[in-house]
mmCIF file of C-alpha atoms in Angstrom:
data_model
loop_
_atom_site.group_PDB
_atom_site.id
_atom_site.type_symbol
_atom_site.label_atom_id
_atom_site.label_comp_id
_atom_site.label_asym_id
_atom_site.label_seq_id
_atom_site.Cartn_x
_atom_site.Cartn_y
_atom_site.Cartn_z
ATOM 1 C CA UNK A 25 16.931 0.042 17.943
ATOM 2 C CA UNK A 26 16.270 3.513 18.809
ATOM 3 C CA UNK A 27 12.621 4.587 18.997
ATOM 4 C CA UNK A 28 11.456 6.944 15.970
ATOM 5 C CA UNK A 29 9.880 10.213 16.435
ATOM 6 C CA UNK A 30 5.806 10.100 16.924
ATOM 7 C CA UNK A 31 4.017 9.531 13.333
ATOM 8 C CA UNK A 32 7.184 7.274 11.940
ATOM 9 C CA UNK A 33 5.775 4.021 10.431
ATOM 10 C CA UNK A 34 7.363 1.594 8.247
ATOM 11 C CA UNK A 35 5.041 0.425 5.654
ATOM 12 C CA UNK A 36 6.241 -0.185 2.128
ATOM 13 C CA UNK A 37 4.030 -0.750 -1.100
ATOM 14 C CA UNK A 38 4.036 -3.965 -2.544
ATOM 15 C CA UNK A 39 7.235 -3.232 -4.993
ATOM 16 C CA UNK A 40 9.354 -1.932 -2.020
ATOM 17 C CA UNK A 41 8.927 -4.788 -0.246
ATOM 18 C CA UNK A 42 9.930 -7.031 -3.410
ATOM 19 C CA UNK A 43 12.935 -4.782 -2.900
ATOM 20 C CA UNK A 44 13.757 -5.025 0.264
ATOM 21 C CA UNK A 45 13.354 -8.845 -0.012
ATOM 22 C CA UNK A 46 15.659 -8.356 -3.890
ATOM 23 C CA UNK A 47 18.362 -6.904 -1.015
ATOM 24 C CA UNK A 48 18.598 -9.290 1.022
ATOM 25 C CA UNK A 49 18.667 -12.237 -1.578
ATOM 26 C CA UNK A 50 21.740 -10.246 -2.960
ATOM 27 C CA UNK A 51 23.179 -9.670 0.464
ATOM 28 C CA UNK A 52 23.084 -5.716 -0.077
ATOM 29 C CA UNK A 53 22.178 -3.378 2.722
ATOM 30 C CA UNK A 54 18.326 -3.707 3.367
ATOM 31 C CA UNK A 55 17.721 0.023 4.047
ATOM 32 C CA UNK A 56 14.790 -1.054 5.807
ATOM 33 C CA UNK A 57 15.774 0.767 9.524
ATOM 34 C CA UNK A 58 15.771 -2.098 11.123
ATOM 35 C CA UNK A 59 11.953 -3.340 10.850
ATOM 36 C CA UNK A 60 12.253 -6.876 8.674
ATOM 37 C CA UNK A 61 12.933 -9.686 11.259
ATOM 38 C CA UNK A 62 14.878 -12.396 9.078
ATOM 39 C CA UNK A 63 15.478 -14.602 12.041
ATOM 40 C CA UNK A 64 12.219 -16.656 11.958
ATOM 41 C CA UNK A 65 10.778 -19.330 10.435
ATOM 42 C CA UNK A 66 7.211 -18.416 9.447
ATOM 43 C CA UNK A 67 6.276 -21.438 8.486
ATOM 44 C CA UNK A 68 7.549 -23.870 11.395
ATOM 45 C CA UNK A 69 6.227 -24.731 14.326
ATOM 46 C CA UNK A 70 5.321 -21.379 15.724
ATOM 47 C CA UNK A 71 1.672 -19.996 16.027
ATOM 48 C CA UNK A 72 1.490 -16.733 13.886
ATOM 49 C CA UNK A 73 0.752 -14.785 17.629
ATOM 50 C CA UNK A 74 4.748 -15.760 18.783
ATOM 51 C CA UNK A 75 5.812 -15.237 15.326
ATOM 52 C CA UNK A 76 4.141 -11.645 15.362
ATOM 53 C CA UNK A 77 5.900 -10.979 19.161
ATOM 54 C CA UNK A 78 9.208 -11.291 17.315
ATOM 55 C CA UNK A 79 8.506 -9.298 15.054
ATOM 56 C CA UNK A 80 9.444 -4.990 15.333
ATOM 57 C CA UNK A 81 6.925 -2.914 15.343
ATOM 58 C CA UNK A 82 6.329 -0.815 12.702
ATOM 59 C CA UNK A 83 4.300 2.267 13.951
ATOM 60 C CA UNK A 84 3.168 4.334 17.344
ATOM 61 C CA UNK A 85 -0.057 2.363 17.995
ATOM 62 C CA UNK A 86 1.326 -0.862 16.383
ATOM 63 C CA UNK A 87 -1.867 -3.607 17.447
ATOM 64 C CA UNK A 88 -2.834 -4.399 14.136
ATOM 65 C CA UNK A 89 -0.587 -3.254 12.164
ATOM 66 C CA UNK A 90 1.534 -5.488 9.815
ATOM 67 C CA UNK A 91 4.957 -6.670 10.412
ATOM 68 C CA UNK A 92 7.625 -8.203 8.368
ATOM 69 C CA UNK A 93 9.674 -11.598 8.070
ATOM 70 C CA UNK A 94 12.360 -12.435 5.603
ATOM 71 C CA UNK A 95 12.078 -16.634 5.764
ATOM 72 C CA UNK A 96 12.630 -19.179 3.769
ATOM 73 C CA UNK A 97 10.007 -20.173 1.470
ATOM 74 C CA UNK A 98 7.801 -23.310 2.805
ATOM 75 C CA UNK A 99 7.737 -26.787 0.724
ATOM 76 C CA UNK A 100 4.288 -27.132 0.781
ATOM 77 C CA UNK A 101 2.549 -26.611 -2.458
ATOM 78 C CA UNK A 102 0.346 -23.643 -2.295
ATOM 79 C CA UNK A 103 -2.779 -25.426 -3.601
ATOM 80 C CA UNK A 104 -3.905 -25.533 -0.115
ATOM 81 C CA UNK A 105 -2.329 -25.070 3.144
ATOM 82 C CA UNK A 106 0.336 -24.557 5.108
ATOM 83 C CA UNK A 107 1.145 -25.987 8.375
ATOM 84 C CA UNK A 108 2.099 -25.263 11.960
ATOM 85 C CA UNK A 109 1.209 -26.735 15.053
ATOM 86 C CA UNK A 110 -2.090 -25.703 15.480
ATOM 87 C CA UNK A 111 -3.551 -24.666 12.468
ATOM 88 C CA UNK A 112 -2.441 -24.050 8.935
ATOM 89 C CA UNK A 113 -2.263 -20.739 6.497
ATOM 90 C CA UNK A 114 -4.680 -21.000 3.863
ATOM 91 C CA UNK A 115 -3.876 -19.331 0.499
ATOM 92 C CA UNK A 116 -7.303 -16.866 -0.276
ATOM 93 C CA UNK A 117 -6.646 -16.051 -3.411
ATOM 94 C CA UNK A 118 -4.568 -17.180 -6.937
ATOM 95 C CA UNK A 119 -1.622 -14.534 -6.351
ATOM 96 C CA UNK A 120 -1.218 -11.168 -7.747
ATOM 97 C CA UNK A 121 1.674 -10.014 -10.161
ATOM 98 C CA UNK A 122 3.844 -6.852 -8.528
ATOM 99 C CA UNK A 123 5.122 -4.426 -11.233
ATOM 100 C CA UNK A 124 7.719 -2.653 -10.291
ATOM 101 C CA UNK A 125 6.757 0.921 -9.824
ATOM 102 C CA UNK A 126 8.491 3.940 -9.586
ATOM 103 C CA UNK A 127 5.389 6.389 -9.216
ATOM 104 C CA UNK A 128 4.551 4.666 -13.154
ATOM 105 C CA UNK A 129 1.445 3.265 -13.021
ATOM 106 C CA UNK A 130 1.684 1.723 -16.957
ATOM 107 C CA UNK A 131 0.259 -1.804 -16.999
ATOM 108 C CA UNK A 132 3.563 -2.144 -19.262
ATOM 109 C CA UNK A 133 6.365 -2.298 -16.573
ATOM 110 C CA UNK A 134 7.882 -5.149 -15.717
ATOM 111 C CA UNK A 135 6.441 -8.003 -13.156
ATOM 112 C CA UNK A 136 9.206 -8.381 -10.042
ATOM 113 C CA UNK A 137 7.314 -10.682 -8.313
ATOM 114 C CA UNK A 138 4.032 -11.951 -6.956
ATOM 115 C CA UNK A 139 1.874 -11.669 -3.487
ATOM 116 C CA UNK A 140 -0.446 -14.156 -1.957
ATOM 117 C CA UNK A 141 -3.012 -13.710 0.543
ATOM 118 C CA UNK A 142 -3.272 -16.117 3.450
ATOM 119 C CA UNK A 143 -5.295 -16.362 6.534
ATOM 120 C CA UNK A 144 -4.573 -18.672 9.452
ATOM 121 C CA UNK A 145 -7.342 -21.509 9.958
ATOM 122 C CA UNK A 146 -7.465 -23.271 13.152
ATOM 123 C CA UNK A 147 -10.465 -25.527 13.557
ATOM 124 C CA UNK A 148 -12.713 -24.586 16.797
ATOM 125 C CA UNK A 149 -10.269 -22.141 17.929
ATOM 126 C CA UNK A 150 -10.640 -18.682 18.880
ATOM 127 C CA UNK A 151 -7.923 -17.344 17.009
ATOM 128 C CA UNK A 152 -9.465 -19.101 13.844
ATOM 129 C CA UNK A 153 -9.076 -16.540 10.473
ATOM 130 C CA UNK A 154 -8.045 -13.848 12.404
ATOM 131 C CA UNK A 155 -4.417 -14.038 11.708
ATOM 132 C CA UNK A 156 -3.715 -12.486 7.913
ATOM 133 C CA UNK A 157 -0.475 -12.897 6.089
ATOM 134 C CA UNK A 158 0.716 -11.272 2.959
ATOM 135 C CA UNK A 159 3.638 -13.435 1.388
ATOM 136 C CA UNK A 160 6.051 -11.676 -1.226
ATOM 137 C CA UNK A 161 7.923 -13.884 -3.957
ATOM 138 C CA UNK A 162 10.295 -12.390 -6.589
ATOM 139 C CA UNK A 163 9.883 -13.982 -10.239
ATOM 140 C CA UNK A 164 11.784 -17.014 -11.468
ATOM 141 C CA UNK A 165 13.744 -14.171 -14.086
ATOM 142 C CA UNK A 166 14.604 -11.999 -11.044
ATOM 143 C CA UNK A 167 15.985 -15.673 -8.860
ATOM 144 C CA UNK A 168 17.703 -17.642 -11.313
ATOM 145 C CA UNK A 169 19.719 -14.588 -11.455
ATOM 146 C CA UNK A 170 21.308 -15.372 -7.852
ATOM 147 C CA UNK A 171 22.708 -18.545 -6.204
ATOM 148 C CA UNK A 172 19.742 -21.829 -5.104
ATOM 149 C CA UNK A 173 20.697 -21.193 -1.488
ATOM 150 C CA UNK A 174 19.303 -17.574 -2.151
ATOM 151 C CA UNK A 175 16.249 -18.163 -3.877
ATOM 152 C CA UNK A 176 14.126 -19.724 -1.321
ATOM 153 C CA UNK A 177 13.291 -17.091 0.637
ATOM 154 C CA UNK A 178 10.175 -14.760 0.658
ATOM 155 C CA UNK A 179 8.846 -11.542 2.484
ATOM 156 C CA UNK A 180 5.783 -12.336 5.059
ATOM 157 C CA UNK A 181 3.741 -9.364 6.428
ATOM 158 C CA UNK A 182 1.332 -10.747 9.593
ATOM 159 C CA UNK A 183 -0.786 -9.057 11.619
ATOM 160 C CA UNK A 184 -4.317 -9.855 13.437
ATOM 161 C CA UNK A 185 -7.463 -8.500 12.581
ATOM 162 C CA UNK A 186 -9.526 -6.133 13.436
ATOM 163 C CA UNK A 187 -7.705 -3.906 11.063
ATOM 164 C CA UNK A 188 -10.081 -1.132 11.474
ATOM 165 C CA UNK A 189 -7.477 0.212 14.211
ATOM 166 C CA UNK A 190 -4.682 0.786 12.485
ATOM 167 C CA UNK A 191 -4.487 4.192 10.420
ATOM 168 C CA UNK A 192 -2.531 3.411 7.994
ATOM 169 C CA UNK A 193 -3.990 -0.109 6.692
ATOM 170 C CA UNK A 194 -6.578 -0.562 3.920
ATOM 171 C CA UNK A 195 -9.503 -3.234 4.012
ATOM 172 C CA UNK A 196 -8.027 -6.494 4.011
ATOM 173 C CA UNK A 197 -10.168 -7.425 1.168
ATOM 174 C CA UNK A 198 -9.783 -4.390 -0.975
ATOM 175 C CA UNK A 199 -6.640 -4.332 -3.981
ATOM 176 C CA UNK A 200 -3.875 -3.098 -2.484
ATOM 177 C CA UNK A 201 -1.858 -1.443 -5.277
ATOM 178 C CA UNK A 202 1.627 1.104 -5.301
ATOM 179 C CA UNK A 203 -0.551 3.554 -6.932
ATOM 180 C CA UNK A 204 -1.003 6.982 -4.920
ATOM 181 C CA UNK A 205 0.457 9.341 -3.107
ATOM 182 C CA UNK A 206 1.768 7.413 0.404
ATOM 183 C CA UNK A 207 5.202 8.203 2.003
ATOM 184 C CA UNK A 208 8.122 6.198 0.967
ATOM 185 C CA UNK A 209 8.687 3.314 3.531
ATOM 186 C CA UNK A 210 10.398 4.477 6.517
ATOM 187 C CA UNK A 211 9.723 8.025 6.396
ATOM 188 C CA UNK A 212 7.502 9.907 8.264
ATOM 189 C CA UNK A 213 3.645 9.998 7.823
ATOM 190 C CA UNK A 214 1.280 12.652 8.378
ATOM 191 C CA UNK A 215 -0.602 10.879 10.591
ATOM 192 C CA UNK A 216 -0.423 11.189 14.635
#
């Protein structure tokens, strides 16, 4: 992949990302410039530190910034965690409904899909809950629209904290929403 010009990033609200992920379930074009490793299994036995090192990165001063995975969805229930080899990715919060959003922020438009929050727990380890995943599902009236093979997958975005380095990120904690005035994913930012 050639390298972008200085202030490129690639970091897409919450509804691009559903459609990125919407894409590739219909095996369309991504349009996504080549930043969404689909390749990997997020949930096998890899640590989320060799998962993120396959990942591409996504901006100039790329540390702790996210990155994306198309994988397949895990079998685990997500009640409470789930595994890899060392540790396991705890859900942190209920999910989230995604509206799709087209610069409308009316609570009426329509729900595309959900995100989850996850952090990666490893017990007396020094990596432990510094590893944060968001994980991207379309709805069930989006999926049953497409074959079973292709309605397994989901969109992971990893990356380690501190986030405080990263320009571009908000507070882990904070509601991340599609509201706002940021740059379409892909195109260039402001920022340098």
């Amino acid at each position: 992949m050639e390298k972008k010009g200085l202030g490129y990033r690639f970091h897409p609200t919450d509804s691009e990302g559903l459609t990125f992920l919407l894409r590739f379930v219909a095996k369309q074009e991504m349009h996504d410039s080549g930043f969404i490793t689909t390749n990997i299994d997020v949930y096998g036995k890899q640590e989320p530190w060799e998962i993120y090192s396959h990942g591409v990165p996504c901006a100039d001063d790329d540390d702790s910034c996210y990155r994306y995975f198309i994988t397949k969805k895990s079998n685990t229930t997500y009640h409470g965690e789930v595994g890899n080899t060392l540790g396991s990715w705890k859900q942190q919060d209920k999910g989230q409904p995604i509206h799709y959003n087209k610069g409308n922020s009316s609570s009426s438009t329509p729900v595309i899909g959900c995100k989850r929050r996850m952090r990666y727990m490893i017990k007396d380890h020094k990596d432990d809950g510094l590893w944060l995943m968001k994980e991207f599902e379309l709805s069930n009236v989006i999926l049953k629209r497409f074959d079973e093979d292709r309605r397994d997958y989901v969109l992971c975005a990893i990356k380690k904290k501190p986030i405080d380095t990263c320009p571009f990120e908000m507070n882990y904690d904070s509601d991340e929403t599609d509201e706002g005035s940021s740059p379409e994913a892909g195109e260039p930012s402001d920022q340098e």
